[in-house]
Short mmCIF file of C-alpha atoms in Angstrom, two decimals:
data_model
loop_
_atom_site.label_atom_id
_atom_site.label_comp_id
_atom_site.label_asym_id
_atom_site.label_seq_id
_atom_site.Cartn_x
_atom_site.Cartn_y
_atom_site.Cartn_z
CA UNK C 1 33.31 31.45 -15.62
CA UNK C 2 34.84 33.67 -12.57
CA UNK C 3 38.08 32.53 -11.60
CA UNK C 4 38.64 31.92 -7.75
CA UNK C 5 41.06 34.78 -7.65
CA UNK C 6 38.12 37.16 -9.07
CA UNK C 7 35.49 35.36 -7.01
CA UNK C 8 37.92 36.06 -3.21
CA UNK C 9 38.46 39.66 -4.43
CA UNK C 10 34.55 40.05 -4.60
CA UNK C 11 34.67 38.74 -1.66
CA UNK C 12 36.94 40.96 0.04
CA UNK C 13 34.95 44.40 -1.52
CA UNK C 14 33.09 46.27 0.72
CA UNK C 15 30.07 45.69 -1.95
CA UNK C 16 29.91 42.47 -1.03
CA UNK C 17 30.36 42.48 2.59
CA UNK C 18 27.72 45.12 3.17
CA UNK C 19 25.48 42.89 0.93
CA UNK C 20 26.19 39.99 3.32
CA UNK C 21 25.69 41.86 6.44
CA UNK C 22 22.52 42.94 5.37
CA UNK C 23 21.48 39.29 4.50
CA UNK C 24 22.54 37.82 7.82
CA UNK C 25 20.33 40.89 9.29
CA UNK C 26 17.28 39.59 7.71
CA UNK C 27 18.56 36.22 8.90
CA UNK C 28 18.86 37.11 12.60
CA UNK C 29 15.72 39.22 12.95
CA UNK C 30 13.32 36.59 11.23
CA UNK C 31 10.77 35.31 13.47
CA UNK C 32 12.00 31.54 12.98
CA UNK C 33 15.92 32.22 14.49
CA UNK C 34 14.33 34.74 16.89
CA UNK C 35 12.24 32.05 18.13
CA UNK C 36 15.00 29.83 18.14
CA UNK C 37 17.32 32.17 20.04
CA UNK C 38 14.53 32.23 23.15
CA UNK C 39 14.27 28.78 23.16
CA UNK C 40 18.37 28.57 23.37
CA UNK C 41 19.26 31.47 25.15
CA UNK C 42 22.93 29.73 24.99
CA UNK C 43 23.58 30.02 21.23
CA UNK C 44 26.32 32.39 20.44
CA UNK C 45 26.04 35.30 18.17
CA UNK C 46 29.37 34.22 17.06
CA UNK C 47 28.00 30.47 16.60
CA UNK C 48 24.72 31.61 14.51
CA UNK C 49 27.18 33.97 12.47
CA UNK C 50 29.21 30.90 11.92
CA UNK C 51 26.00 28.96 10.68
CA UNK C 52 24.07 31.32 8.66
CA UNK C 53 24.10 28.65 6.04
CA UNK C 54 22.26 26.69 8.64
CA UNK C 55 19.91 29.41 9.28
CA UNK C 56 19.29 30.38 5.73
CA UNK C 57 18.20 26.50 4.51
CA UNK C 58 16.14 26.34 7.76
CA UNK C 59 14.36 29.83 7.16
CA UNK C 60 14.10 29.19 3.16
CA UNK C 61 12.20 25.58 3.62
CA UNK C 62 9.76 26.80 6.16
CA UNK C 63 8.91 28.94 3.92
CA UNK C 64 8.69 26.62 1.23
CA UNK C 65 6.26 24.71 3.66
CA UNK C 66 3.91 26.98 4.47
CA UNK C 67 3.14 27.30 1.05
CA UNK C 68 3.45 24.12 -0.58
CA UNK C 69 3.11 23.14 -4.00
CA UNK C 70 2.59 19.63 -3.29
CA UNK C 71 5.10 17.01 -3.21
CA UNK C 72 5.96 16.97 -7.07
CA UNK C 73 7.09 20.32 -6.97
CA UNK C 74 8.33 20.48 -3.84
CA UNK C 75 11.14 23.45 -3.85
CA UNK C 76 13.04 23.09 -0.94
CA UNK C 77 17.04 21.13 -2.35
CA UNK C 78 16.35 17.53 -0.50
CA UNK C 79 12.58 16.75 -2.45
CA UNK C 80 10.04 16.35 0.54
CA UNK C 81 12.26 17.16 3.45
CA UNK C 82 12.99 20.28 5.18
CA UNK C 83 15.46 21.33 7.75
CA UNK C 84 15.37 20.72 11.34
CA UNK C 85 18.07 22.22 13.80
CA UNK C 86 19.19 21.39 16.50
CA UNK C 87 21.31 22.83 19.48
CA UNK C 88 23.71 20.36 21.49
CA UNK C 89 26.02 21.26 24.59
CA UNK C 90 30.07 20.84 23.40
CA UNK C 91 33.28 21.90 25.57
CA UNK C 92 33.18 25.11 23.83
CA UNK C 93 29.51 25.95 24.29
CA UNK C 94 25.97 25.22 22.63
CA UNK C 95 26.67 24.12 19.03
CA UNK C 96 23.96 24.37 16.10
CA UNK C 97 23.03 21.31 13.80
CA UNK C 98 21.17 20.91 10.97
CA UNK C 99 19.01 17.14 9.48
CA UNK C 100 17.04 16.96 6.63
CA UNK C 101 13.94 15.66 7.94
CA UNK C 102 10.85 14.35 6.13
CA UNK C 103 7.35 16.10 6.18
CA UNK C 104 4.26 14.56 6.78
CA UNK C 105 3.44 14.24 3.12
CA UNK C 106 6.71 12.15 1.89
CA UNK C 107 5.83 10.02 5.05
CA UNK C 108 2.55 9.49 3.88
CA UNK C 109 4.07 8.64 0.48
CA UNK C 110 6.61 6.01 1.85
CA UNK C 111 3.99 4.27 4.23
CA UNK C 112 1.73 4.08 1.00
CA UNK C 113 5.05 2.78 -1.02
CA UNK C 114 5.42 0.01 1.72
CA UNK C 115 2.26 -1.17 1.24
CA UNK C 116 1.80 -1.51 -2.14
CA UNK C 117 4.75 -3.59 -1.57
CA UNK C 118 3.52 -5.91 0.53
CA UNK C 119 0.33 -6.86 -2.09
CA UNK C 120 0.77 -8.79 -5.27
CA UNK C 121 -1.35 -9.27 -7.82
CA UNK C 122 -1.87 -11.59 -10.62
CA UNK C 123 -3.91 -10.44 -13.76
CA UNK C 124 -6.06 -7.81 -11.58
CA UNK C 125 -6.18 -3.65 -12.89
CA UNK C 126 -3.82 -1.91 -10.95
CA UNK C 127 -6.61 0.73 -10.52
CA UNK C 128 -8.27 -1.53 -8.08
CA UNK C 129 -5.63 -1.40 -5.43
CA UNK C 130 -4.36 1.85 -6.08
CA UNK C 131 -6.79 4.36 -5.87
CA UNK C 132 -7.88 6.17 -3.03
CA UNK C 133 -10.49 4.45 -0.38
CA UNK C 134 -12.68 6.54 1.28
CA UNK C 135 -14.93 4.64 3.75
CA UNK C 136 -17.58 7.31 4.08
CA UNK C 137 -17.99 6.75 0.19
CA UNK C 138 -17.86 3.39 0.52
CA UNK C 139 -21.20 2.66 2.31
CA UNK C 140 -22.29 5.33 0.45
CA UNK C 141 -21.75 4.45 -2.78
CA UNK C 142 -24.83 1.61 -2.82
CA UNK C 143 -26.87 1.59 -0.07
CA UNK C 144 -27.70 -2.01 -1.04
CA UNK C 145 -24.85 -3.07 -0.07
CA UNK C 146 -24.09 -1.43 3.53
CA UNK C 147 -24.96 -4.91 4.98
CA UNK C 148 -21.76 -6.55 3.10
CA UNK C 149 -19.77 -3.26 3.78
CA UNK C 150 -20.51 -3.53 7.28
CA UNK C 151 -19.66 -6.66 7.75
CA UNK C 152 -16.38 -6.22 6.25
CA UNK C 153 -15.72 -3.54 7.67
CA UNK C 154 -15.68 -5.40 10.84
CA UNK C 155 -13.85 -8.17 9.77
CA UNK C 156 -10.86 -5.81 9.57
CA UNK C 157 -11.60 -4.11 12.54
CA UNK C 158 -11.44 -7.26 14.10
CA UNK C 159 -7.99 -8.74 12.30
CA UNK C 160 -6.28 -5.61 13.26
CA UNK C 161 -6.87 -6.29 16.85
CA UNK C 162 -6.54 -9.80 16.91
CA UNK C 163 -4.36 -10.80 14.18
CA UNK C 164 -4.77 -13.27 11.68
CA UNK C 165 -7.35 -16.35 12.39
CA UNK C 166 -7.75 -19.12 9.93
CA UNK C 167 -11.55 -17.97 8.57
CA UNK C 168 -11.63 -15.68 5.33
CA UNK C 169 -15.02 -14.25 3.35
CA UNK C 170 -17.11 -15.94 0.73
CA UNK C 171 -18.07 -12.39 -0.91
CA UNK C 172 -21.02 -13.69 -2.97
CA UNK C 173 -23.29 -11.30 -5.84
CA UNK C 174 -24.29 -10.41 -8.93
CA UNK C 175 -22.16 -8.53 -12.06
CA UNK C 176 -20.80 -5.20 -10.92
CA UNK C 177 -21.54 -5.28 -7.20
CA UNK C 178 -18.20 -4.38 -6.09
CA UNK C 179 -17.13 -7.60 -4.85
CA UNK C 180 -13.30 -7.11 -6.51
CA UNK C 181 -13.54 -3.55 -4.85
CA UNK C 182 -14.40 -4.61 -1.67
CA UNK C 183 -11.73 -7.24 -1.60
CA UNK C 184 -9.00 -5.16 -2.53
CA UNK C 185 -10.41 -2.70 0.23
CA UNK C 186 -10.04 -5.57 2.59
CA UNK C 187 -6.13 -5.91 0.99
CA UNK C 188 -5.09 -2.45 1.25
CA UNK C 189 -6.39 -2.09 4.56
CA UNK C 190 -5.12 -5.01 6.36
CA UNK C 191 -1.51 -4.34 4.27
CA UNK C 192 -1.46 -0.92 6.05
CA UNK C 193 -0.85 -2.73 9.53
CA UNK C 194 2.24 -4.82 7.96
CA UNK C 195 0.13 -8.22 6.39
CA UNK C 196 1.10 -9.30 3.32
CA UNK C 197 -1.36 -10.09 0.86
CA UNK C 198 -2.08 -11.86 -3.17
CA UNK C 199 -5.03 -11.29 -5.23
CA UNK C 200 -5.67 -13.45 -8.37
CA UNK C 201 -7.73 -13.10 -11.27
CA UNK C 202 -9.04 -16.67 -11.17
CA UNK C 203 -10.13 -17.16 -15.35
CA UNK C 204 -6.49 -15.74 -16.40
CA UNK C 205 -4.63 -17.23 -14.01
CA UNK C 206 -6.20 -20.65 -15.17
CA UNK C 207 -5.02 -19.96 -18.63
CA UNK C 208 -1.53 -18.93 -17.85
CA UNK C 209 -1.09 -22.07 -15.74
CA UNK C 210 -1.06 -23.43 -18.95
CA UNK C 211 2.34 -22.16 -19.73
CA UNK C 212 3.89 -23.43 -16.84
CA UNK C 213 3.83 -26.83 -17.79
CA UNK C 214 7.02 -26.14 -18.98
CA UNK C 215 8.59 -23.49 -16.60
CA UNK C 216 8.46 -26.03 -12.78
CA UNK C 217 10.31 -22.78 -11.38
CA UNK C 218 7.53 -20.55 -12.17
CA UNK C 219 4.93 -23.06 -11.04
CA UNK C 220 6.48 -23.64 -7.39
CA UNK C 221 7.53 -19.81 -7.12
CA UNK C 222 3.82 -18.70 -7.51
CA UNK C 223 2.36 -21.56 -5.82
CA UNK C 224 4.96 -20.96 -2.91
CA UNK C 225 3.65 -16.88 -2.70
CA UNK C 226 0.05 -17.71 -2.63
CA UNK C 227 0.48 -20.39 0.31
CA UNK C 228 2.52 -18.47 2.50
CA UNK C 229 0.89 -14.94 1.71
CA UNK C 230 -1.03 -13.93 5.58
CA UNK C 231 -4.02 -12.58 2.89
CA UNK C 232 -5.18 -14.79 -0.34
CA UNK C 233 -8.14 -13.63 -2.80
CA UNK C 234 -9.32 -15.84 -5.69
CA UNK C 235 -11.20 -13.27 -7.47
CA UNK C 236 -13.92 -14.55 -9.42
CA UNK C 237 -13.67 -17.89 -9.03
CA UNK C 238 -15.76 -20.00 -10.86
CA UNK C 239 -15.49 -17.91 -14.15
CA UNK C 240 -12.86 -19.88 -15.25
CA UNK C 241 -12.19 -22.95 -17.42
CA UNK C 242 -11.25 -25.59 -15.28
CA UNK C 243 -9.31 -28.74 -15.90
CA UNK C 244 -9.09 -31.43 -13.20
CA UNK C 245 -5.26 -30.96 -12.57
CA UNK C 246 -5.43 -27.38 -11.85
CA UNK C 247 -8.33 -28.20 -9.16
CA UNK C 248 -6.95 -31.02 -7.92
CA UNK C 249 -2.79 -30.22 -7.68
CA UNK C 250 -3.00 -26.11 -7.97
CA UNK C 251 -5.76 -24.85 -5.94
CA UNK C 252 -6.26 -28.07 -3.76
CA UNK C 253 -2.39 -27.99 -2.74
CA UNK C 254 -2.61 -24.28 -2.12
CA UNK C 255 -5.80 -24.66 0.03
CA UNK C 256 -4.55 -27.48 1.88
CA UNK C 257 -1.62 -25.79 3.07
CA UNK C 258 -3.16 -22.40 4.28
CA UNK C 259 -6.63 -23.86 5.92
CA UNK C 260 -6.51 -23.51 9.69
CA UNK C 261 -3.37 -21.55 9.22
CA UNK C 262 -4.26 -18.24 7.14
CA UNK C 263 -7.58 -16.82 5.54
CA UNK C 264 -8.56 -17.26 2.47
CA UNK C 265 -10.58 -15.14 0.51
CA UNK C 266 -13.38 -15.31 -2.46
CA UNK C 267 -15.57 -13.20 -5.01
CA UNK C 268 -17.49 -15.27 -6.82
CA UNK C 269 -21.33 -14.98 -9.16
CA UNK C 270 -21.95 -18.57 -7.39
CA UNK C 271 -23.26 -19.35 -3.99
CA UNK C 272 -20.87 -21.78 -2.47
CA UNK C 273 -23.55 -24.86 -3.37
CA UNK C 274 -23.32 -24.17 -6.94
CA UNK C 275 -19.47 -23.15 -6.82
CA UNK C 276 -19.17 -27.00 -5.88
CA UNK C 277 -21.15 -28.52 -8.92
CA UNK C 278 -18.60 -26.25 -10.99
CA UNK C 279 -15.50 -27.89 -9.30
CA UNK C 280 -16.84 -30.78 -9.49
CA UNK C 281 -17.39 -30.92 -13.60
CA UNK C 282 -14.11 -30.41 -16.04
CA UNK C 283 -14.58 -30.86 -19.54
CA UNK C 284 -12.05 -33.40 -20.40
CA UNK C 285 -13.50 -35.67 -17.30
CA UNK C 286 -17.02 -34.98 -16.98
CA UNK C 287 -18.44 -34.93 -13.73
CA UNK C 288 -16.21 -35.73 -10.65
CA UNK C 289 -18.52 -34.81 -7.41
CA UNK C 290 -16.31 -36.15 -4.61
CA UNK C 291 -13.42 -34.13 -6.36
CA UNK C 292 -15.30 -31.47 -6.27
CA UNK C 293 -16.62 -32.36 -2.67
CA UNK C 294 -12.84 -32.70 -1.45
CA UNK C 295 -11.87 -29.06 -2.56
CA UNK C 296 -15.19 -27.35 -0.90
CA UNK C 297 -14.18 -29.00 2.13
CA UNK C 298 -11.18 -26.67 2.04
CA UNK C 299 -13.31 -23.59 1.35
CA UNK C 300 -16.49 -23.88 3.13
CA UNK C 301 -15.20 -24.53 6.25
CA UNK C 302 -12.79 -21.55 6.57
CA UNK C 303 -15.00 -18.71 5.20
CA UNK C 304 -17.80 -16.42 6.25
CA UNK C 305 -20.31 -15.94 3.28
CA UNK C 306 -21.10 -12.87 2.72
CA UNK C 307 -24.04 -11.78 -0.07
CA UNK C 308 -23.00 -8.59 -1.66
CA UNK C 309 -26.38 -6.68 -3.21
CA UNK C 310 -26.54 -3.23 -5.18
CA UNK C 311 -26.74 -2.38 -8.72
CA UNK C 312 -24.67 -3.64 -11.76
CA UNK C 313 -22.17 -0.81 -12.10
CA UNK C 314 -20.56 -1.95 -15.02
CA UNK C 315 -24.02 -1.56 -17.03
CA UNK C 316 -26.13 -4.28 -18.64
CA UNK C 317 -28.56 -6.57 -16.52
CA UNK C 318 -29.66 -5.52 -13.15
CA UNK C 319 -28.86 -7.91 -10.31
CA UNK C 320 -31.28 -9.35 -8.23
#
C-alpha cells in the first residue's frame, strides 16, 4: 500500500495534474454541468473547480440512469438513489450542494414495502398477495366472472373515495373461481391508500386455535388484530371443522365488535343460507340453529353477496 508521502508527491507531479485537468475538462464541458451553468449563471468557475467531486457523482449517476440495470444492480454508490444538486445564495456567492435522492423505482419499491406492511395474513400463500395485479388481466382472465370483478372493482373505487363504511362482500362460488384472488386484490388495493388489512385461512386457523388454549396471550393478541384491522377476510369459511366455542367466543366476539364499525369480508363454496346450517351444527353438540342464527345475524347484515362464476382453475370438476 502507497504511503501518504508517495501518494502527495503523485500528487504534486505534473503527470498527475495534467491528468486531472483533463478530467475536470470533460467535467465542465459535459452537457449535464453545461446545462447547469445556464440555469445558474452565478456559479463560480472557482466554486465548480472546488466541487468537481460534486460534479463527477452527479454526471456518473445520470449516466448510470439512463441506462439502468434495474434496481438489483443498480451501480451508482447509494443503491437506488442518484445525485441531485443544488445551488443556494451564501455571503460569498452561489454555493453548490449535493443530496442523494431516490428514483422513481426505489420509491415504487418502498410504497410497495409499506403496504405489504400494513396486511397480515394467517395461513394464506404469500403468492396471493404478492404478485403483481394487473386489472386489464383481471377481467380478462375469465370472462365468467367480469360481473363479480366489476362489482368489486367498484367497491374499491367507492372505499377510496369515501372511506370505510360498515358493509363488506359475501364473495360466493365454486372450486377455483378466484374468490381468494379477488380478495387479496381487494387487500392490496385498498392497503395502497393507507388501510390496514388481515386475511385468514378459515380451516387452519380453526385448528391452530386449538393450541391456544394454553397460550391466553396469543389468543387476545390475534383476536385483538382481527377486530381492530379497517379490512377483515375469512377466507373459505365454512371449510373448516367447527366446534361451538370457536363460533360462539372466537368469531362471534370478533364479529360483534367490528359490525357497524368496519367491513368484513368472505369467500366461501356456501351461499350464505347454507353457510348458516353449517354454523349452526358442531360435532360435539349436534345441531344448535339459533347459535347458528345469532352469528349470521352478524354476517348477513353487513355484506354484499357477490356470486363469483368461471372455470375451476385448479383442475378437477367444472363449476356450475
Amino acid at each position: 500500500m502507497e504511503s501518504l508521502g508517495d501518494l502527495l508527491r503523485q500528487m504534486k507531479s505534473p503527470r498527475f495534474r495534467e491528468e486531472s485537468q483533463k478530467i475536470a475538462g470533460r467535467l465542465l464541458s459535459d452537457p449535464l454541468v453545461l446545462e447547469l451553468r445556464a440555469q445558474h449563471p452565478e456559479l463560480t468557475d472557482q466554486e465548480l473547480m472546488t466541487n468537481l467531486s460534486k460534479l463527477y457523482q452527479y454526471v456518473g449517476d445520470r449516466g448510470h440512469c439512463d441506462n439502468c440495470p434495474g434496481l438489483d444492480n443498480c451501480p451508482n454508490d447509494f443503491q437506488g438513489h442518484y445525485t441531485k444538486l443544488s445551488v443556494e445564495p451564501s455571503e460569498s456567492g452561489a454555493k453548490l450542494y449535493d443530496r442523494k435522492t431516490p428514483c422513481h423505482k426505489q420509491l415504487t419499491r418502498q410504497h410497495e414495502q409499506q403496504v405489504k406492511q400494513r396486511i397480515h395474513s394467517f395461513y394464506i400463500d404469500e403468492r396471493a398477495l404478492n404478485e403483481g395485479y394487473n386489472p386489464k388481466e383481471i377481467v380478462a382472465k375469465d370472462s365468467n366472472r367480469v360481473p363479480a370483478v366489476v362489482q368489486i372493482f367498484q367497491y374499491i373505487s367507492e372505499t377510496k373515495q369515501n372511506g370505510l363504511s360498515p358493509q363488506g362482500l359475501y364473495l360466493e362460488g365454486g372450486f377455483g373461481t378466484g374468490k381468494t384472488f379477488l380478495a387479496s386484490y381487494l387487500l392490496h388495493e385498498l392497503a395502497k391508500v393507507g388501510h390496514t388489512g388481515v386475511i385468514v385461512y378459515m380451516p387452519d386457523f380453526v385448528e391452530d386455535l386449538k393450541s391456544m388454549f394454553q397460550d391466553n396471550n396469543r389468543m387476545k393478541e390475534t383476536m385483538d388484530i382481527m377486530k381492530h384491522t379497517d379490512l377483515l377476510i375469512f377466507d373459505d369459511i365454512g371449510a373448516e371443522n367447527l366446534s361451538s366455542w370457536v363460533r360462539d367466543h372466537v368469531l362471534g366476539s370478533i364479529l360483534n365488535y367490528r359490525m357497524n364499525r368496519k367491513p368484513t369480508f368472505y369467500t366461501s363454496n356456501y351461499s350464505l343460507a347454507d353457510l348458516q346450517k353449517h354454523l349452526s351444527f358442531t360435532n360435539k353438540d349436534g345441531e344448535e340453529f339459533y347459535k347458528g342464527e345469532r352469528l349470521m345475524n352478524r354476517i348477513s347484515p353487513f355484506v354484499k353477496v357477490i356470486r363469483v362464476e368461471g372455470e375451476n382453475k385448479r383442475g378437477g370438476m367444472s363449476n356450475k
